[in-house]
mmCIF file of C-alpha atoms in Angstrom:
data_model
loop_
_atom_site.group_PDB
_atom_site.id
_atom_site.type_symbol
_atom_site.label_atom_id
_atom_site.label_comp_id
_atom_site.label_asym_id
_atom_site.label_seq_id
_atom_site.Cartn_x
_atom_site.Cartn_y
_atom_site.Cartn_z
ATOM 1 C CA MET Z 874 -58.797 -134.400 31.194
ATOM 2 C CA LEU Z 875 -57.351 -132.456 28.276
ATOM 3 C CA ARG Z 876 -57.161 -128.870 29.559
ATOM 4 C CA LYS Z 877 -54.318 -129.397 32.014
ATOM 5 C CA TYR Z 878 -50.712 -130.100 31.132
ATOM 6 C CA SER Z 879 -47.789 -131.934 32.741
ATOM 7 C CA ASN Z 880 -47.314 -131.252 36.458
ATOM 8 C CA SER Z 881 -50.504 -129.191 36.742
ATOM 9 C CA ARG Z 882 -52.559 -132.373 36.291
ATOM 10 C CA SER Z 883 -54.078 -134.110 39.292
ATOM 11 C CA LEU Z 884 -54.297 -137.850 39.903
ATOM 12 C CA LYS Z 885 -58.009 -137.728 39.027
ATOM 13 C CA ASP Z 886 -57.220 -136.028 35.713
ATOM 14 C CA ASN Z 887 -54.772 -138.790 34.805
ATOM 15 C CA ILE Z 888 -57.098 -141.581 35.934
ATOM 16 C CA ARG Z 889 -59.987 -140.231 33.835
ATOM 17 C CA LEU Z 890 -57.751 -139.854 30.797
ATOM 18 C CA GLY Z 891 -56.075 -143.218 31.345
ATOM 19 C CA VAL Z 892 -59.292 -145.164 31.866
ATOM 20 C CA LEU Z 893 -61.076 -143.895 28.759
ATOM 21 C CA THR Z 894 -58.107 -144.030 26.389
ATOM 22 C CA ALA Z 895 -56.999 -147.457 27.658
ATOM 23 C CA PHE Z 896 -60.560 -148.696 27.151
ATOM 24 C CA SER Z 897 -60.480 -147.571 23.520
ATOM 25 C CA ALA Z 898 -56.993 -149.040 22.991
ATOM 26 C CA GLY Z 899 -58.113 -152.398 24.366
ATOM 27 C CA MET Z 900 -61.055 -152.422 21.976
ATOM 28 C CA VAL Z 901 -58.866 -151.548 18.991
ATOM 29 C CA ASN Z 902 -56.272 -154.190 19.782
ATOM 30 C CA VAL Z 903 -58.738 -157.035 20.289
ATOM 31 C CA ALA Z 904 -60.724 -156.057 17.190
ATOM 32 C CA SER Z 905 -57.494 -156.036 15.182
ATOM 33 C CA VAL Z 906 -56.491 -159.471 16.470
ATOM 34 C CA ILE Z 907 -59.930 -160.907 15.638
ATOM 35 C CA ILE Z 908 -60.147 -159.380 12.160
ATOM 36 C CA PHE Z 909 -56.543 -159.170 10.966
ATOM 37 C CA PHE Z 910 -54.621 -161.520 13.314
ATOM 38 C CA ALA Z 911 -52.292 -158.607 14.111
ATOM 39 C CA PHE Z 912 -51.719 -156.451 17.177
ATOM 40 C CA ALA Z 913 -52.487 -152.787 16.587
ATOM 41 C CA SER Z 914 -51.999 -150.998 19.906
ATOM 42 C CA ASN Z 915 -48.270 -151.642 20.354
ATOM 43 C CA VAL Z 916 -45.161 -152.502 18.336
ATOM 44 C CA THR Z 917 -43.261 -154.815 20.698
ATOM 45 C CA GLY Z 918 -44.313 -157.934 18.820
ATOM 46 C CA HIS Z 919 -43.708 -156.244 15.480
ATOM 47 C CA TYR Z 920 -40.050 -155.738 16.339
ATOM 48 C CA ALA Z 921 -39.774 -159.505 16.856
ATOM 49 C CA ILE Z 922 -41.548 -160.134 13.544
ATOM 50 C CA LEU Z 923 -39.222 -157.639 11.862
ATOM 51 C CA ALA Z 924 -36.161 -159.485 13.135
ATOM 52 C CA GLN Z 925 -37.617 -162.805 12.005
ATOM 53 C CA GLU Z 926 -38.403 -161.542 8.495
ATOM 54 C CA ILE Z 927 -34.927 -160.012 8.143
ATOM 55 C CA SER Z 928 -33.338 -163.320 9.116
ATOM 56 C CA ARG Z 929 -35.477 -165.125 6.515
ATOM 57 C CA GLY Z 930 -34.791 -162.580 3.794
ATOM 58 C CA GLN Z 931 -38.492 -161.786 3.277
ATOM 59 C CA TRP Z 932 -37.868 -158.202 2.208
ATOM 60 C CA TYR Z 933 -41.441 -157.317 1.291
ATOM 61 C CA GLN Z 934 -42.594 -158.317 4.760
ATOM 62 C CA VAL Z 935 -39.618 -156.463 6.234
ATOM 63 C CA ALA Z 936 -40.799 -153.297 4.462
ATOM 64 C CA VAL Z 937 -44.387 -153.770 5.647
ATOM 65 C CA VAL Z 938 -43.498 -154.356 9.288
ATOM 66 C CA MET Z 939 -40.947 -151.545 9.235
ATOM 67 C CA GLY Z 940 -43.680 -149.301 7.844
ATOM 68 C CA TRP Z 941 -46.018 -150.291 10.691
ATOM 69 C CA ILE Z 942 -43.376 -149.462 13.290
ATOM 70 C CA LEU Z 943 -42.588 -146.138 11.637
ATOM 71 C CA LEU Z 944 -46.278 -145.212 11.512
ATOM 72 C CA PHE Z 945 -46.642 -145.825 15.250
ATOM 73 C CA PHE Z 946 -43.544 -143.666 15.718
ATOM 74 C CA LEU Z 947 -44.982 -141.014 13.397
ATOM 75 C CA GLY Z 948 -48.261 -140.951 15.320
ATOM 76 C CA SER Z 949 -46.427 -140.262 18.556
ATOM 77 C CA PHE Z 950 -44.290 -137.623 16.824
ATOM 78 C CA VAL Z 951 -47.318 -135.845 15.362
ATOM 79 C CA SER Z 952 -49.135 -135.799 18.716
ATOM 80 C CA ASN Z 953 -46.284 -134.233 20.626
ATOM 81 C CA PHE Z 954 -45.487 -131.859 17.749
ATOM 82 C CA ILE Z 955 -49.053 -130.557 17.880
ATOM 83 C CA VAL Z 956 -48.992 -130.257 21.673
ATOM 84 C CA ILE Z 957 -45.723 -128.342 21.965
ATOM 85 C CA ASN Z 958 -46.515 -125.996 19.071
ATOM 86 C CA LEU Z 959 -50.175 -125.195 19.776
ATOM 87 C CA THR Z 960 -50.409 -125.329 23.574
ATOM 88 C CA HIS Z 961 -49.469 -121.655 23.975
ATOM 89 C CA LYS Z 962 -52.281 -120.679 21.572
ATOM 90 C CA ASN Z 963 -55.097 -122.914 22.784
ATOM 91 C CA LYS Z 964 -54.321 -125.732 25.185
ATOM 92 C CA TYR Z 965 -57.630 -127.536 24.711
ATOM 93 C CA VAL Z 966 -57.360 -127.535 20.905
ATOM 94 C CA ALA Z 967 -53.730 -128.664 21.070
ATOM 95 C CA HIS Z 968 -54.650 -131.620 23.264
ATOM 96 C CA ALA Z 969 -57.879 -132.530 21.458
ATOM 97 C CA LEU Z 970 -56.565 -132.408 17.878
ATOM 98 C CA PRO Z 971 -54.522 -135.668 18.091
ATOM 99 C CA LEU Z 972 -57.659 -137.435 19.326
ATOM 100 C CA VAL Z 973 -59.643 -136.016 16.411
ATOM 101 C CA LEU Z 974 -57.016 -137.415 14.032
ATOM 102 C CA GLU Z 975 -57.142 -140.761 15.838
ATOM 103 C CA MET Z 976 -60.913 -140.853 15.541
ATOM 104 C CA ALA Z 977 -60.702 -140.052 11.824
ATOM 105 C CA CYS Z 978 -58.324 -142.999 11.291
ATOM 106 C CA LEU Z 979 -60.534 -145.426 13.193
ATOM 107 C CA LEU Z 980 -63.703 -144.235 11.473
ATOM 108 C CA GLY Z 981 -61.917 -144.716 8.164
ATOM 109 C CA VAL Z 982 -61.074 -148.305 9.118
ATOM 110 C CA GLY Z 983 -64.659 -148.934 10.196
ATOM 111 C CA VAL Z 984 -66.271 -147.446 7.091
ATOM 112 C CA TYR Z 985 -63.888 -149.150 4.665
ATOM 113 C CA GLY Z 986 -64.199 -152.452 6.478
ATOM 114 C CA GLN Z 987 -67.987 -152.309 6.515
ATOM 115 C CA PHE Z 988 -68.497 -151.376 2.868
ATOM 116 C CA SER Z 989 -65.381 -152.239 0.839
ATOM 117 C CA TYR Z 990 -63.122 -154.757 2.591
ATOM 118 C CA GLN Z 991 -62.439 -157.873 0.492
ATOM 119 C CA GLY Z 992 -60.005 -159.580 2.844
ATOM 120 C CA THR Z 993 -56.923 -159.191 0.656
ATOM 121 C CA LEU Z 994 -53.441 -159.067 2.161
ATOM 122 C CA VAL Z 995 -52.755 -155.540 0.903
ATOM 123 C CA GLU Z 996 -56.009 -154.235 2.393
ATOM 124 C CA THR Z 997 -55.172 -155.860 5.701
ATOM 125 C CA GLU Z 998 -51.693 -154.357 5.780
ATOM 126 C CA ILE Z 999 -53.026 -150.865 5.041
ATOM 127 C CA LEU Z 1000 -55.811 -151.010 7.629
ATOM 128 C CA VAL Z 1001 -53.413 -152.271 10.308
ATOM 129 C CA ALA Z 1002 -51.126 -149.374 9.370
ATOM 130 C CA PHE Z 1003 -53.948 -146.889 9.981
ATOM 131 C CA MET Z 1004 -54.684 -148.427 13.373
ATOM 132 C CA LEU Z 1005 -51.037 -148.357 14.423
ATOM 133 C CA PHE Z 1006 -50.802 -144.696 13.442
ATOM 134 C CA SER Z 1007 -53.933 -143.940 15.469
ATOM 135 C CA MET Z 1008 -52.561 -145.755 18.513
ATOM 136 C CA GLY Z 1009 -49.285 -143.866 18.155
ATOM 137 C CA LEU Z 1010 -51.293 -140.637 18.186
ATOM 138 C CA GLN Z 1011 -53.113 -141.682 21.339
ATOM 139 C CA ASN Z 1012 -50.077 -142.933 23.218
ATOM 140 C CA GLY Z 1013 -48.032 -139.897 22.250
ATOM 141 C CA LEU Z 1014 -50.759 -137.550 23.458
ATOM 142 C CA THR Z 1015 -51.399 -139.214 26.816
ATOM 143 C CA ALA Z 1016 -47.696 -139.499 27.569
ATOM 144 C CA SER Z 1017 -46.984 -135.928 26.489
ATOM 145 C CA ILE Z 1018 -49.662 -134.109 28.484
ATOM 146 C CA SER Z 1019 -49.282 -136.282 31.610
ATOM 147 C CA ASN Z 1020 -45.496 -135.925 31.912
ATOM 148 C CA PHE Z 1021 -45.143 -139.589 30.819
ATOM 149 C CA SER Z 1022 -47.393 -140.818 33.658
ATOM 150 C CA VAL Z 1023 -50.122 -142.174 31.349
ATOM 151 C CA LYS Z 1024 -49.402 -144.650 28.547
ATOM 152 C CA THR Z 1025 -52.446 -146.589 27.516
ATOM 153 C CA THR Z 1026 -51.860 -148.556 24.323
ATOM 154 C CA HIS Z 1027 -49.536 -151.234 25.718
ATOM 155 C CA LEU Z 1028 -49.142 -152.804 29.138
ATOM 156 C CA THR Z 1029 -45.609 -154.233 29.221
ATOM 157 C CA GLY Z 1030 -44.036 -151.301 31.036
ATOM 158 C CA LEU Z 1031 -47.169 -150.865 33.122
ATOM 159 C CA THR Z 1032 -47.037 -154.470 34.334
ATOM 160 C CA THR Z 1033 -43.353 -154.034 35.175
ATOM 161 C CA ASP Z 1034 -44.108 -150.875 37.160
ATOM 162 C CA LEU Z 1035 -46.933 -152.602 39.006
ATOM 163 C CA GLY Z 1036 -44.670 -155.496 39.948
ATOM 164 C CA ILE Z 1037 -42.116 -153.050 41.348
ATOM 165 C CA LEU Z 1038 -44.756 -151.069 43.243
ATOM 166 C CA VAL Z 1039 -46.377 -154.146 44.770
ATOM 167 C CA SER Z 1040 -42.979 -155.348 45.962
ATOM 168 C CA MET Z 1041 -42.369 -151.913 47.508
ATOM 169 C CA PHE Z 1042 -45.702 -152.096 49.305
ATOM 170 C CA THR Z 1043 -44.394 -155.026 51.338
ATOM 171 C CA GLN Z 1044 -42.647 -152.278 53.349
ATOM 172 C CA LYS Z 1045 -44.818 -150.085 55.583
ATOM 173 C CA GLU Z 1046 -42.982 -146.867 54.705
ATOM 174 C CA TYR Z 1047 -43.865 -147.254 51.027
ATOM 175 C CA ARG Z 1048 -47.504 -148.122 51.743
ATOM 176 C CA ALA Z 1049 -47.754 -144.756 53.501
ATOM 177 C CA ASP Z 1050 -46.372 -142.866 50.488
ATOM 178 C CA ARG Z 1051 -49.341 -141.124 48.842
ATOM 179 C CA VAL Z 1052 -47.492 -140.599 45.559
ATOM 180 C CA LEU Z 1053 -46.709 -144.309 45.177
ATOM 181 C CA VAL Z 1054 -50.233 -145.316 46.198
ATOM 182 C CA GLY Z 1055 -51.659 -142.864 43.666
ATOM 183 C CA LYS Z 1056 -49.419 -144.248 40.929
ATOM 184 C CA ALA Z 1057 -50.540 -147.786 41.736
ATOM 185 C CA LYS Z 1058 -54.206 -146.718 41.536
ATOM 186 C CA LEU Z 1059 -53.566 -145.151 38.138
ATOM 187 C CA LEU Z 1060 -51.795 -148.220 36.759
ATOM 188 C CA PHE Z 1061 -54.426 -150.654 38.054
ATOM 189 C CA ALA Z 1062 -57.164 -148.444 36.580
ATOM 190 C CA ILE Z 1063 -55.459 -148.392 33.166
ATOM 191 C CA ALA Z 1064 -54.889 -152.162 33.159
ATOM 192 C CA GLY Z 1065 -58.462 -152.901 34.210
ATOM 193 C CA SER Z 1066 -59.904 -150.515 31.646
ATOM 194 C CA TYR Z 1067 -57.758 -151.926 28.829
ATOM 195 C CA LEU Z 1068 -58.907 -155.443 29.698
ATOM 196 C CA THR Z 1069 -62.551 -154.344 29.913
ATOM 197 C CA GLY Z 1070 -62.365 -152.650 26.527
ATOM 198 C CA GLY Z 1071 -60.829 -155.749 24.998
ATOM 199 C CA VAL Z 1072 -63.520 -158.015 26.431
ATOM 200 C CA LEU Z 1073 -66.263 -155.692 25.189
ATOM 201 C CA ALA Z 1074 -64.769 -155.638 21.687
ATOM 202 C CA GLY Z 1075 -64.675 -159.428 21.644
ATOM 203 C CA VAL Z 1076 -68.309 -159.636 22.743
ATOM 204 C CA LEU Z 1077 -69.557 -156.955 20.353
ATOM 205 C CA TYR Z 1078 -67.647 -158.076 17.276
ATOM 206 C CA ASP Z 1079 -69.979 -160.978 16.471
ATOM 207 C CA SER Z 1080 -72.890 -158.585 16.077
ATOM 208 C CA LEU Z 1081 -71.180 -155.368 14.978
ATOM 209 C CA GLN Z 1082 -68.253 -156.607 12.865
ATOM 210 C CA PHE Z 1083 -66.329 -153.539 11.608
ATOM 211 C CA ARG Z 1084 -68.878 -151.262 13.249
ATOM 212 C CA VAL Z 1085 -67.073 -151.927 16.519
ATOM 213 C CA PHE Z 1086 -64.716 -149.120 15.448
ATOM 214 C CA TYR Z 1087 -67.657 -146.720 15.636
ATOM 215 C CA VAL Z 1088 -68.012 -147.618 19.302
ATOM 216 C CA VAL Z 1089 -64.325 -146.875 19.846
ATOM 217 C CA SER Z 1090 -64.766 -143.531 18.113
ATOM 218 C CA ALA Z 1091 -67.704 -142.745 20.401
ATOM 219 C CA VAL Z 1092 -65.459 -143.307 23.430
ATOM 220 C CA ILE Z 1093 -62.933 -140.848 21.993
ATOM 221 C CA VAL Z 1094 -65.738 -138.329 21.442
ATOM 222 C CA VAL Z 1095 -66.546 -138.591 25.155
ATOM 223 C CA VAL Z 1096 -62.930 -137.728 25.994
ATOM 224 C CA ILE Z 1097 -63.003 -134.711 23.676
ATOM 225 C CA LEU Z 1098 -66.423 -133.387 24.719
ATOM 226 C CA TYR Z 1099 -65.885 -133.857 28.457
ATOM 227 C CA ASP Z 1100 -63.515 -130.910 28.648
ATOM 228 C CA TYR Z 1101 -65.356 -128.943 25.961
ATOM 229 C CA SER Z 1102 -68.550 -129.006 28.016
ATOM 230 C CA LYS Z 1103 -66.637 -127.918 31.116
ATOM 231 C CA LEU Z 1104 -65.017 -125.064 29.204
ATOM 232 C CA ARG Z 1105 -68.406 -123.878 27.939
ATOM 233 C CA TYR Z 1106 -69.795 -123.978 31.462
ATOM 234 C CA LEU Z 1107 -66.848 -122.016 32.860
ATOM 235 C CA GLN Z 1108 -67.151 -119.384 30.135
ATOM 236 C CA PHE Z 1109 -70.889 -119.041 30.793
ATOM 237 C CA PHE Z 1110 -70.317 -118.774 34.535
ATOM 238 C CA LYS Z 1111 -67.644 -116.103 34.068
ATOM 239 C CA ARG Z 1112 -69.967 -114.068 31.833
ATOM 240 C CA ARG Z 1113 -72.776 -114.303 34.380
ATOM 241 C CA LYS Z 1114 -70.392 -113.192 37.088
ATOM 242 C CA LYS Z 1115 -68.984 -110.327 35.024
ATOM 243 C CA VAL Z 1116 -72.284 -108.714 33.996
ATOM 244 C CA PRO Z 1117 -73.512 -107.790 37.530
ATOM 245 C CA LEU Z 1118 -70.022 -106.553 38.382
ATOM 246 C CA GLU Z 1119 -69.948 -104.204 35.397
ATOM 247 C CA PHE Z 1120 -73.475 -103.025 36.155
ATOM 248 C CA SER Z 1121 -72.514 -102.161 39.721
ATOM 249 C CA ARG Z 1122 -69.686 -99.983 38.444
ATOM 250 C CA GLN Z 1123 -71.961 -97.731 36.356
ATOM 251 C CA PRO Z 1124 -72.077 -94.115 37.701
ATOM 252 C CA LEU Z 1125 -75.312 -92.996 39.273
ATOM 253 C CA ALA Z 1126 -77.417 -90.727 37.031
ATOM 254 C CA GLU Z 1127 -77.955 -87.100 38.045
ATOM 255 C CA PRO Z 1128 -81.456 -86.541 39.436
ATOM 256 C CA GLU Z 1129 -83.810 -84.761 37.078
ATOM 257 C CA HIS Z 1130 -85.962 -81.932 38.492
ATOM 258 C CA GLU Z 1131 -89.469 -81.535 37.266
ATOM 259 C CA TYR Z 1132 -89.571 -77.832 37.993
ATOM 260 C CA ALA Z 1133 -86.934 -75.202 37.362
ATOM 261 C CA ILE Z 1134 -86.314 -72.704 40.123
ATOM 262 C CA GLU Z 1135 -86.390 -69.112 38.910
ATOM 263 C CA ASP Z 1136 -84.711 -66.240 40.711
#
């Protein structure tokens, strides 16, 4: 999921990445709505709120919402900055590091919420800010490494693309296009996974409360370790393959004679 970059990725790579990250984004967004009454996986609604607060002259709220939008932007910026600057050194690390940062943000929200959260407005605004930054990290990463094929934290553009694709599939020539069919499979998988993650968060919240963010973090760990385990296996396999090859190249030893022949 994380080792390959841009056009070298297969449809299966993108589906795996899209399904797991969309699942986590759905959980984060629903948990945020339940706890804070605010969306955390996208900024479309926040732009509308920003316009409303500007028109009303509520400048503190303008600053808060503007900060949320900028943090989502910053998360995306940081993800792609890491990818384009570290990929040539270690592609796996470059692609996994934004997810590690995302997980750290979400664990921070979970730990603070479980042990220290008092329900104040300032606390709420800060925790939502952390979640928006984490979702910016995730969306920036998935879009960057998939050549903008995978975006998992919001579904507006995805739903638009699906509507266009379904209309195209009313024509036989488009139904036979493997690229378009593959794109539709990817988009349906992302939408279904996002919805499933959201439903699970809603079900689990009553019993887990803020600990639901630990579950989200566990999903991100799966994404990170999936490729790590494959890399370890490939390295082990290459070593096993290399050892017999090197052994076979060793020169044969000269035979030793037990008795010397005297003239």
